[in-house]
Amino acid sequence: CSGGFPDRFFQRGRPGVDVTQLALFNAVRRLEEVLGGRLFERSTRGARPTAFGAAILLGVDAALDSL
């Protein structure tokens, strides 16, 4: 795991969540467009968060912790 994101996130999806790989990929792409930056570096070996993605995760974690 790197930055809170599991390795090969796009290939496996999230266990217990009924979402196809394509639906997950498209949702992340739309989110990247809204946020104005790439959240993941994608390769044939999987996906890892970019510096931008890691910073977004820190902000989300902080927001959730404050609830």
mmCIF file of N, CA, C and O in Angstrom:
data_model
loop_
_atom_site.group_PDB
_atom_site.id
_atom_site.type_symbol
_atom_site.label_atom_id
_atom_site.label_comp_id
_atom_site.label_asym_id
_atom_site.label_seq_id
_atom_site.Cartn_x
_atom_site.Cartn_y
_atom_site.Cartn_z
ATOM 1 N N CYS A 1 0.839 -1.186 0.000
ATOM 2 C CA CYS A 1 0.000 0.000 0.000
ATOM 3 C C CYS A 1 0.882 1.246 0.000
ATOM 4 O O CYS A 1 1.866 1.305 0.683
ATOM 5 N N SER A 2 0.479 2.259 -0.737
ATOM 6 C CA SER A 2 1.245 3.500 -0.785
ATOM 7 C C SER A 2 0.277 4.661 -0.678
ATOM 8 O O SER A 2 -0.639 4.792 -1.472
ATOM 9 N N GLY A 3 0.462 5.497 0.322
ATOM 10 C CA GLY A 3 -0.410 6.654 0.477
ATOM 11 C C GLY A 3 -1.860 6.298 0.745
ATOM 12 O O GLY A 3 -2.754 7.052 0.434
ATOM 13 N N GLY A 4 -2.112 5.122 1.298
ATOM 14 C CA GLY A 4 -3.475 4.729 1.601
ATOM 15 C C GLY A 4 -4.194 4.039 0.467
ATOM 16 O O GLY A 4 -5.293 3.542 0.633
ATOM 17 N N PHE A 5 -3.593 3.982 -0.694
ATOM 18 C CA PHE A 5 -4.215 3.341 -1.848
ATOM 19 C C PHE A 5 -3.594 1.967 -2.066
ATOM 20 O O PHE A 5 -2.385 1.845 -2.097
ATOM 21 N N PRO A 6 -4.407 0.936 -2.229
ATOM 22 C CA PRO A 6 -3.831 -0.381 -2.474
ATOM 23 C C PRO A 6 -3.181 -0.472 -3.848
ATOM 24 O O PRO A 6 -3.632 0.161 -4.796
ATOM 25 N N ASP A 7 -2.107 -1.247 -3.950
ATOM 26 C CA ASP A 7 -1.495 -1.509 -5.243
ATOM 27 C C ASP A 7 -2.512 -2.210 -6.134
ATOM 28 O O ASP A 7 -3.348 -2.952 -5.669
ATOM 29 N N ARG A 8 -2.423 -1.957 -7.406
ATOM 30 C CA ARG A 8 -3.307 -2.587 -8.403
ATOM 31 C C ARG A 8 -4.788 -2.293 -8.130
ATOM 32 O O ARG A 8 -5.657 -3.096 -8.411
ATOM 33 N N PHE A 9 -5.066 -1.132 -7.605
ATOM 34 C CA PHE A 9 -6.429 -0.722 -7.254
ATOM 35 C C PHE A 9 -7.388 -0.857 -8.427
ATOM 36 O O PHE A 9 -8.495 -1.335 -8.283
ATOM 37 N N PHE A 10 -6.947 -0.427 -9.598
ATOM 38 C CA PHE A 10 -7.827 -0.447 -10.761
ATOM 39 C C PHE A 10 -8.033 -1.855 -11.296
ATOM 40 O O PHE A 10 -9.051 -2.140 -11.894
ATOM 41 N N GLN A 11 -7.081 -2.727 -11.094
ATOM 42 C CA GLN A 11 -7.210 -4.082 -11.617
ATOM 43 C C GLN A 11 -8.135 -4.936 -10.773
ATOM 44 O O GLN A 11 -8.892 -5.732 -11.294
ATOM 45 N N ARG A 12 -8.083 -4.772 -9.473
ATOM 46 C CA ARG A 12 -8.853 -5.634 -8.578
ATOM 47 C C ARG A 12 -10.134 -4.992 -8.067
ATOM 48 O O ARG A 12 -11.040 -5.696 -7.651
ATOM 49 N N GLY A 13 -10.185 -3.687 -8.068
ATOM 50 C CA GLY A 13 -11.323 -3.015 -7.459
ATOM 51 C C GLY A 13 -11.260 -3.155 -5.947
ATOM 52 O O GLY A 13 -10.252 -3.550 -5.382
ATOM 53 N N ARG A 14 -12.313 -2.839 -5.303
ATOM 54 C CA ARG A 14 -12.338 -2.927 -3.841
ATOM 55 C C ARG A 14 -13.150 -4.154 -3.449
ATOM 56 O O ARG A 14 -14.308 -4.278 -3.845
ATOM 57 N N PRO A 15 -12.576 -5.052 -2.657
ATOM 58 C CA PRO A 15 -13.307 -6.246 -2.234
ATOM 59 C C PRO A 15 -14.611 -5.888 -1.536
ATOM 60 O O PRO A 15 -14.660 -4.958 -0.732
ATOM 61 N N GLY A 16 -15.661 -6.597 -1.860
ATOM 62 C CA GLY A 16 -16.949 -6.384 -1.221
ATOM 63 C C GLY A 16 -17.773 -5.259 -1.818
ATOM 64 O O GLY A 16 -18.881 -5.009 -1.379
ATOM 65 N N VAL A 17 -17.237 -4.575 -2.822
ATOM 66 C CA VAL A 17 -17.975 -3.492 -3.470
ATOM 67 C C VAL A 17 -18.277 -3.929 -4.892
ATOM 68 O O VAL A 17 -17.383 -4.316 -5.630
ATOM 69 N N ASP A 18 -19.544 -3.874 -5.268
ATOM 70 C CA ASP A 18 -19.967 -4.357 -6.580
ATOM 71 C C ASP A 18 -19.791 -3.262 -7.630
ATOM 72 O O ASP A 18 -20.752 -2.620 -8.043
ATOM 73 N N VAL A 19 -18.523 -3.016 -8.026
ATOM 74 C CA VAL A 19 -18.201 -2.001 -9.026
ATOM 75 C C VAL A 19 -17.246 -2.639 -10.030
ATOM 76 O O VAL A 19 -16.252 -3.259 -9.634
ATOM 77 N N THR A 20 -17.542 -2.487 -11.307
ATOM 78 C CA THR A 20 -16.659 -3.047 -12.315
ATOM 79 C C THR A 20 -15.390 -2.211 -12.434
ATOM 80 O O THR A 20 -15.361 -1.042 -12.051
ATOM 81 N N GLN A 21 -14.370 -2.811 -12.988
ATOM 82 C CA GLN A 21 -13.102 -2.116 -13.209
ATOM 83 C C GLN A 21 -13.326 -0.886 -14.075
ATOM 84 O O GLN A 21 -12.797 0.186 -13.792
ATOM 85 N N LEU A 22 -14.119 -1.016 -15.131
ATOM 86 C CA LEU A 22 -14.372 0.106 -16.035
ATOM 87 C C LEU A 22 -15.120 1.232 -15.325
ATOM 88 O O LEU A 22 -14.783 2.409 -15.493
ATOM 89 N N ALA A 23 -16.106 0.900 -14.509
ATOM 90 C CA ALA A 23 -16.859 1.927 -13.782
ATOM 91 C C ALA A 23 -15.943 2.673 -12.813
ATOM 92 O O ALA A 23 -16.018 3.906 -12.695
ATOM 93 N N LEU A 24 -15.070 1.954 -12.140
ATOM 94 C CA LEU A 24 -14.121 2.573 -11.215
ATOM 95 C C LEU A 24 -13.162 3.492 -11.969
ATOM 96 O O LEU A 24 -12.928 4.633 -11.563
ATOM 97 N N PHE A 25 -12.618 3.006 -13.069
ATOM 98 C CA PHE A 25 -11.700 3.788 -13.889
ATOM 99 C C PHE A 25 -12.368 5.083 -14.357
ATOM 100 O O PHE A 25 -11.791 6.169 -14.244
ATOM 101 N N ASN A 26 -13.602 4.979 -14.871
ATOM 102 C CA ASN A 26 -14.312 6.165 -15.354
ATOM 103 C C ASN A 26 -14.625 7.149 -14.231
ATOM 104 O O ASN A 26 -14.527 8.361 -14.413
ATOM 105 N N ALA A 27 -14.982 6.641 -13.060
ATOM 106 C CA ALA A 27 -15.278 7.525 -11.928
ATOM 107 C C ALA A 27 -14.022 8.281 -11.497
ATOM 108 O O ALA A 27 -14.089 9.482 -11.211
ATOM 109 N N VAL A 28 -12.889 7.594 -11.465
ATOM 110 C CA VAL A 28 -11.644 8.259 -11.079
ATOM 111 C C VAL A 28 -11.261 9.300 -12.125
ATOM 112 O O VAL A 28 -10.834 10.401 -11.776
ATOM 113 N N ARG A 29 -11.435 8.988 -13.390
ATOM 114 C CA ARG A 29 -11.145 9.970 -14.458
ATOM 115 C C ARG A 29 -11.995 11.227 -14.298
ATOM 116 O O ARG A 29 -11.497 12.343 -14.421
ATOM 117 N N ARG A 30 -13.287 11.045 -14.026
ATOM 118 C CA ARG A 30 -14.170 12.210 -13.827
ATOM 119 C C ARG A 30 -13.733 13.015 -12.608
ATOM 120 O O ARG A 30 -13.728 14.247 -12.641
ATOM 121 N N LEU A 31 -13.372 12.334 -11.542
ATOM 122 C CA LEU A 31 -12.906 13.017 -10.337
ATOM 123 C C LEU A 31 -11.631 13.805 -10.627
ATOM 124 O O LEU A 31 -11.476 14.945 -10.173
ATOM 125 N N GLU A 32 -10.721 13.220 -11.393
ATOM 126 C CA GLU A 32 -9.494 13.925 -11.769
ATOM 127 C C GLU A 32 -9.810 15.189 -12.567
ATOM 128 O O GLU A 32 -9.180 16.227 -12.367
ATOM 129 N N GLU A 33 -10.792 15.109 -13.449
ATOM 130 C CA GLU A 33 -11.190 16.295 -14.221
ATOM 131 C C GLU A 33 -11.737 17.380 -13.306
ATOM 132 O O GLU A 33 -11.408 18.562 -13.454
ATOM 133 N N VAL A 34 -12.572 17.005 -12.354
ATOM 134 C CA VAL A 34 -13.165 17.972 -11.424
ATOM 135 C C VAL A 34 -12.090 18.610 -10.549
ATOM 136 O O VAL A 34 -12.091 19.824 -10.324
ATOM 137 N N LEU A 35 -11.154 17.802 -10.059
ATOM 138 C CA LEU A 35 -10.119 18.297 -9.155
ATOM 139 C C LEU A 35 -8.988 19.009 -9.885
ATOM 140 O O LEU A 35 -8.227 19.756 -9.276
ATOM 141 N N GLY A 36 -8.869 18.750 -11.168
ATOM 142 C CA GLY A 36 -7.852 19.428 -11.964
ATOM 143 C C GLY A 36 -6.466 18.832 -11.880
ATOM 144 O O GLY A 36 -5.477 19.550 -12.051
ATOM 145 N N GLY A 37 -6.373 17.547 -11.612
ATOM 146 C CA GLY A 37 -5.065 16.898 -11.561
ATOM 147 C C GLY A 37 -5.191 15.395 -11.546
ATOM 148 O O GLY A 37 -6.250 14.850 -11.237
ATOM 149 N N ARG A 38 -4.107 14.735 -11.869
ATOM 150 C CA ARG A 38 -4.089 13.265 -11.879
ATOM 151 C C ARG A 38 -3.900 12.743 -10.467
ATOM 152 O O ARG A 38 -3.008 13.166 -9.747
ATOM 153 N N LEU A 39 -4.748 11.811 -10.100
ATOM 154 C CA LEU A 39 -4.671 11.210 -8.775
ATOM 155 C C LEU A 39 -3.725 10.015 -8.750
ATOM 156 O O LEU A 39 -3.141 9.713 -7.714
ATOM 157 N N PHE A 40 -3.594 9.333 -9.892
ATOM 158 C CA PHE A 40 -2.790 8.121 -9.970
ATOM 159 C C PHE A 40 -1.874 8.139 -11.172
ATOM 160 O O PHE A 40 -2.223 8.675 -12.227
ATOM 161 N N GLU A 41 -0.718 7.522 -11.006
ATOM 162 C CA GLU A 41 0.144 7.163 -12.126
ATOM 163 C C GLU A 41 -0.218 5.730 -12.447
ATOM 164 O O GLU A 41 -0.122 4.848 -11.592
ATOM 165 N N ARG A 42 -0.667 5.494 -13.659
ATOM 166 C CA ARG A 42 -1.114 4.167 -14.050
ATOM 167 C C ARG A 42 -0.048 3.495 -14.900
ATOM 168 O O ARG A 42 0.594 4.137 -15.719
ATOM 169 N N SER A 43 0.106 2.196 -14.720
ATOM 170 C CA SER A 43 1.022 1.421 -15.548
ATOM 171 C C SER A 43 0.455 0.012 -15.677
ATOM 172 O O SER A 43 -0.576 -0.308 -15.077
ATOM 173 N N THR A 44 1.133 -0.806 -16.433
ATOM 174 C CA THR A 44 0.694 -2.196 -16.564
ATOM 175 C C THR A 44 0.855 -2.953 -15.254
ATOM 176 O O THR A 44 0.270 -4.010 -15.080
ATOM 177 N N ARG A 45 1.608 -2.406 -14.336
ATOM 178 C CA ARG A 45 1.831 -3.047 -13.028
ATOM 179 C C ARG A 45 0.839 -2.570 -11.972
ATOM 180 O O ARG A 45 0.888 -3.019 -10.822
ATOM 181 N N GLY A 46 -0.037 -1.634 -12.302
ATOM 182 C CA GLY A 46 -1.017 -1.151 -11.343
ATOM 183 C C GLY A 46 -1.083 0.361 -11.340
ATOM 184 O O GLY A 46 -0.784 1.014 -12.329
ATOM 185 N N ALA A 47 -1.482 0.907 -10.229
ATOM 186 C CA ALA A 47 -1.625 2.358 -10.087
ATOM 187 C C ALA A 47 -1.099 2.773 -8.727
ATOM 188 O O ALA A 47 -1.323 2.095 -7.724
ATOM 189 N N ARG A 48 -0.417 3.889 -8.719
ATOM 190 C CA ARG A 48 0.110 4.466 -7.473
ATOM 191 C C ARG A 48 -0.303 5.930 -7.438
ATOM 192 O O ARG A 48 -0.374 6.584 -8.469
ATOM 193 N N PRO A 49 -0.562 6.457 -6.235
ATOM 194 C CA PRO A 49 -0.977 7.856 -6.153
ATOM 195 C C PRO A 49 0.144 8.799 -6.574
ATOM 196 O O PRO A 49 1.314 8.557 -6.306
ATOM 197 N N THR A 50 -0.242 9.862 -7.248
ATOM 198 C CA THR A 50 0.686 10.947 -7.559
ATOM 199 C C THR A 50 0.849 11.783 -6.292
ATOM 200 O O THR A 50 0.137 11.575 -5.297
ATOM 201 N N ALA A 51 1.745 12.751 -6.324
ATOM 202 C CA ALA A 51 1.877 13.672 -5.194
ATOM 203 C C ALA A 51 0.554 14.411 -4.976
ATOM 204 O O ALA A 51 0.121 14.615 -3.836
ATOM 205 N N PHE A 52 -0.091 14.790 -6.070
ATOM 206 C CA PHE A 52 -1.400 15.454 -5.997
ATOM 207 C C PHE A 52 -2.427 14.532 -5.332
ATOM 208 O O PHE A 52 -3.167 14.949 -4.436
ATOM 209 N N GLY A 53 -2.463 13.266 -5.751
ATOM 210 C CA GLY A 53 -3.404 12.302 -5.181
ATOM 211 C C GLY A 53 -3.166 12.073 -3.702
ATOM 212 O O GLY A 53 -4.102 11.976 -2.908
ATOM 213 N N ALA A 54 -1.893 11.981 -3.319
ATOM 214 C CA ALA A 54 -1.558 11.795 -1.910
ATOM 215 C C ALA A 54 -1.981 13.003 -1.082
ATOM 216 O O ALA A 54 -2.481 12.856 0.035
ATOM 217 N N ALA A 55 -1.811 14.204 -1.636
ATOM 218 C CA ALA A 55 -2.220 15.420 -0.930
ATOM 219 C C ALA A 55 -3.741 15.467 -0.771
ATOM 220 O O ALA A 55 -4.245 15.850 0.303
ATOM 221 N N ILE A 56 -4.457 15.050 -1.802
ATOM 222 C CA ILE A 56 -5.924 15.002 -1.717
ATOM 223 C C ILE A 56 -6.335 14.014 -0.627
ATOM 224 O O ILE A 56 -7.221 14.298 0.180
ATOM 225 N N LEU A 57 -5.673 12.852 -0.585
ATOM 226 C CA LEU A 57 -5.992 11.848 0.422
ATOM 227 C C LEU A 57 -5.780 12.394 1.830
ATOM 228 O O LEU A 57 -6.610 12.173 2.713
ATOM 229 N N LEU A 58 -4.699 13.126 2.047
ATOM 230 C CA LEU A 58 -4.456 13.724 3.366
ATOM 231 C C LEU A 58 -5.586 14.668 3.755
ATOM 232 O O LEU A 58 -6.031 14.683 4.907
ATOM 233 N N GLY A 59 -6.036 15.470 2.792
ATOM 234 C CA GLY A 59 -7.146 16.385 3.062
ATOM 235 C C GLY A 59 -8.444 15.657 3.359
ATOM 236 O O GLY A 59 -9.180 16.044 4.282
ATOM 237 N N VAL A 60 -8.706 14.600 2.637
ATOM 238 C CA VAL A 60 -9.917 13.804 2.876
ATOM 239 C C VAL A 60 -9.831 13.117 4.229
ATOM 240 O O VAL A 60 -10.804 13.121 4.993
ATOM 241 N N ASP A 61 -8.678 12.532 4.530
ATOM 242 C CA ASP A 61 -8.507 11.893 5.841
ATOM 243 C C ASP A 61 -8.722 12.880 6.972
ATOM 244 O O ASP A 61 -9.411 12.573 7.958
ATOM 245 N N ALA A 62 -8.182 14.084 6.846
ATOM 246 C CA ALA A 62 -8.338 15.114 7.883
ATOM 247 C C ALA A 62 -9.806 15.491 8.031
ATOM 248 O O ALA A 62 -10.308 15.658 9.157
ATOM 249 N N ALA A 63 -10.488 15.644 6.903
ATOM 250 C CA ALA A 63 -11.916 16.009 6.949
ATOM 251 C C ALA A 63 -12.733 14.905 7.620
ATOM 252 O O ALA A 63 -13.612 15.199 8.432
ATOM 253 N N LEU A 64 -12.445 13.656 7.281
ATOM 254 C CA LEU A 64 -13.185 12.548 7.890
ATOM 255 C C LEU A 64 -12.868 12.412 9.370
ATOM 256 O O LEU A 64 -13.761 12.109 10.165
ATOM 257 N N ASP A 65 -11.629 12.658 9.746
ATOM 258 C CA ASP A 65 -11.255 12.589 11.163
ATOM 259 C C ASP A 65 -11.974 13.648 11.992
ATOM 260 O O ASP A 65 -12.207 13.448 13.187
ATOM 261 N N SER A 66 -12.319 14.756 11.372
ATOM 262 C CA SER A 66 -12.969 15.841 12.117
ATOM 263 C C SER A 66 -14.471 15.616 12.288
ATOM 264 O O SER A 66 -15.113 16.362 13.028
ATOM 265 N N LEU A 67 -14.995 14.609 11.632
ATOM 266 C CA LEU A 67 -16.449 14.328 11.769
ATOM 267 C C LEU A 67 -16.794 13.685 13.090
ATOM 268 O O LEU A 67 -16.094 13.001 13.692
#
